[in-house]
Amino acid sequence: EPEVTQTPSHQVTQMGQEVILRCVPISNHLYFYWYRQILGQKVEFLVSFYNNEISEKSEIFDDQFSVERPDGSNFTLKIRSTKLEDSAMYFCASKGTSGRLEQFFGPGTRLTVL
Amino acid sequence: ILNVEQSPQSLHVQEGDSTNFTCSFPSSNFYALHWYRWETAKSPEALFVMTLNGDEKKKGRISATLNTKEGYSYLYIKGSQPEDSATYLCARGGGADGLTFGKGTHLIIQP
């Protein structure tokens, strides 16, 4: 069964460093999302991406964040200059056509900023 | 209700017993309600998506109902098994938009 994959599973970085989190969505999906969950809090929406551009973004998704679909398979989230408060589990999700509502999630990347 | 809220936060259930928990959400501008099952270190697994008031969905021993007018959904598990132990998340939204999640109900099935 097709699944969303994410790499790495755990990333440790120093404050101020740039990180890139990678996702491979399900191959025929058209809509792509990033979410995060800070420990003990709700899963929060960051950004959605469709037709090679951002569809919607939350207040969390400021200028420090960017997303890209550099080729036909990968979907990346870049954090330019990480802060301590960026430490969280980051989930990628993808969805098929506009008629399908289910979002399929990857297993997440745990980001630890020291 | 401004946010998606789930109750209880955690639940211990004896194996074989049935259980249910609640998701409350803003009823205005409703699009869809999602239920996910999430085990630690795994991907959240989509259980149900419901869109219409009165919707009922079933998958094996798990079922869900939806009331969009009053803004709530129930998830039921019949004859709980140890493998049902997980966090159950509900989320409102869909389409190209992101989902708004509740904090989840952490279910522990005791043998």
XYZ file of N, CA and C in Angstrom, chain A residues 68-107:
120
model
N 9.049 23.600 -0.823
C 9.451 23.432 -2.212
C 9.122 22.021 -2.652
N 8.791 21.923 -3.950
C 8.657 20.595 -4.545
C 9.672 20.580 -5.684
N 10.922 20.250 -5.362
C 12.021 20.452 -6.306
C 11.974 19.528 -7.526
N 11.324 18.374 -7.371
C 11.209 17.456 -8.498
C 9.818 16.843 -8.419
N 9.586 15.769 -9.151
C 8.233 15.230 -9.159
C 7.865 14.433 -7.942
N 8.832 14.204 -7.033
C 8.517 13.289 -5.943
C 8.711 13.885 -4.548
N 9.705 14.755 -4.368
C 9.980 15.250 -3.025
C 9.200 16.513 -2.697
N 8.940 16.687 -1.402
C 8.300 17.910 -0.893
C 9.073 18.275 0.355
N 9.658 19.476 0.396
C 10.550 19.810 1.490
C 10.043 21.009 2.285
N 10.409 21.012 3.556
C 10.165 22.153 4.436
C 11.522 22.649 4.909
N 11.801 23.926 4.680
C 13.065 24.517 5.113
C 12.794 25.511 6.227
N 13.584 25.410 7.269
C 13.563 26.424 8.319
C 14.914 27.119 8.255
N 14.902 28.419 7.982
C 16.156 29.142 7.657
C 17.079 29.283 8.853
N 16.567 29.692 9.952
C 17.386 29.954 11.138
C 16.604 29.439 12.339
N 16.916 28.219 12.746
C 16.078 27.548 13.738
C 16.163 28.227 15.103
N 15.005 28.190 15.806
C 14.925 28.695 17.168
C 14.624 27.506 18.091
N 14.847 27.713 19.376
C 14.551 26.639 20.337
C 13.097 26.191 20.217
N 12.201 27.167 20.018
C 10.769 26.863 19.964
C 10.331 26.149 18.681
N 11.259 25.946 17.756
C 10.948 25.140 16.566
C 11.052 23.649 16.840
N 11.544 23.290 18.010
C 11.635 21.870 18.372
C 10.234 21.281 18.412
N 10.017 20.259 17.618
C 8.675 19.674 17.476
C 8.781 18.450 16.589
N 7.665 17.726 16.494
C 7.530 16.670 15.493
C 6.882 17.309 14.270
N 7.491 17.153 13.116
C 6.972 17.721 11.880
C 6.418 16.604 11.005
N 5.147 16.755 10.633
C 4.469 15.757 9.810
C 4.201 16.315 8.422
N 4.450 15.478 7.434
C 4.055 15.761 6.065
C 2.790 14.953 5.777
N 1.907 15.489 4.954
C 0.708 14.752 4.550
C 0.434 15.029 3.088
N -0.264 14.103 2.442
C -0.661 14.345 1.058
C -2.085 13.861 0.842
N -2.702 14.401 -0.199
C -4.094 14.102 -0.510
C -4.227 13.965 -2.020
N -5.165 13.099 -2.428
C -5.340 12.868 -3.857
C -6.071 14.003 -4.542
N -7.075 13.662 -5.322
C -7.810 14.671 -6.088
C -8.692 15.500 -5.167
N -9.269 16.554 -5.701
C -10.099 17.439 -4.881
C -11.337 16.711 -4.366
N -11.744 15.619 -5.044
C -12.907 14.882 -4.573
C -12.627 13.975 -3.391
N -11.358 13.693 -3.109
C -10.991 12.831 -1.987
C -10.583 13.704 -0.818
N -11.083 13.372 0.367
C -10.860 14.246 1.513
C -9.764 13.762 2.449
N -9.443 12.451 2.406
C -8.479 11.927 3.379
C -7.089 12.484 3.117
N -6.460 12.934 4.196
C -5.053 13.300 4.137
C -4.258 12.142 4.748
N -3.217 11.722 4.033
C -2.383 10.610 4.475
C -1.088 11.167 5.043
N -0.782 10.750 6.258
C 0.336 11.328 6.975
C 1.564 10.427 6.931
N 2.738 11.076 6.946
C 3.986 10.349 7.154
C 4.220 10.138 8.637
N 5.309 9.420 8.982
C 5.576 9.108 10.380
C 6.196 10.260 11.168
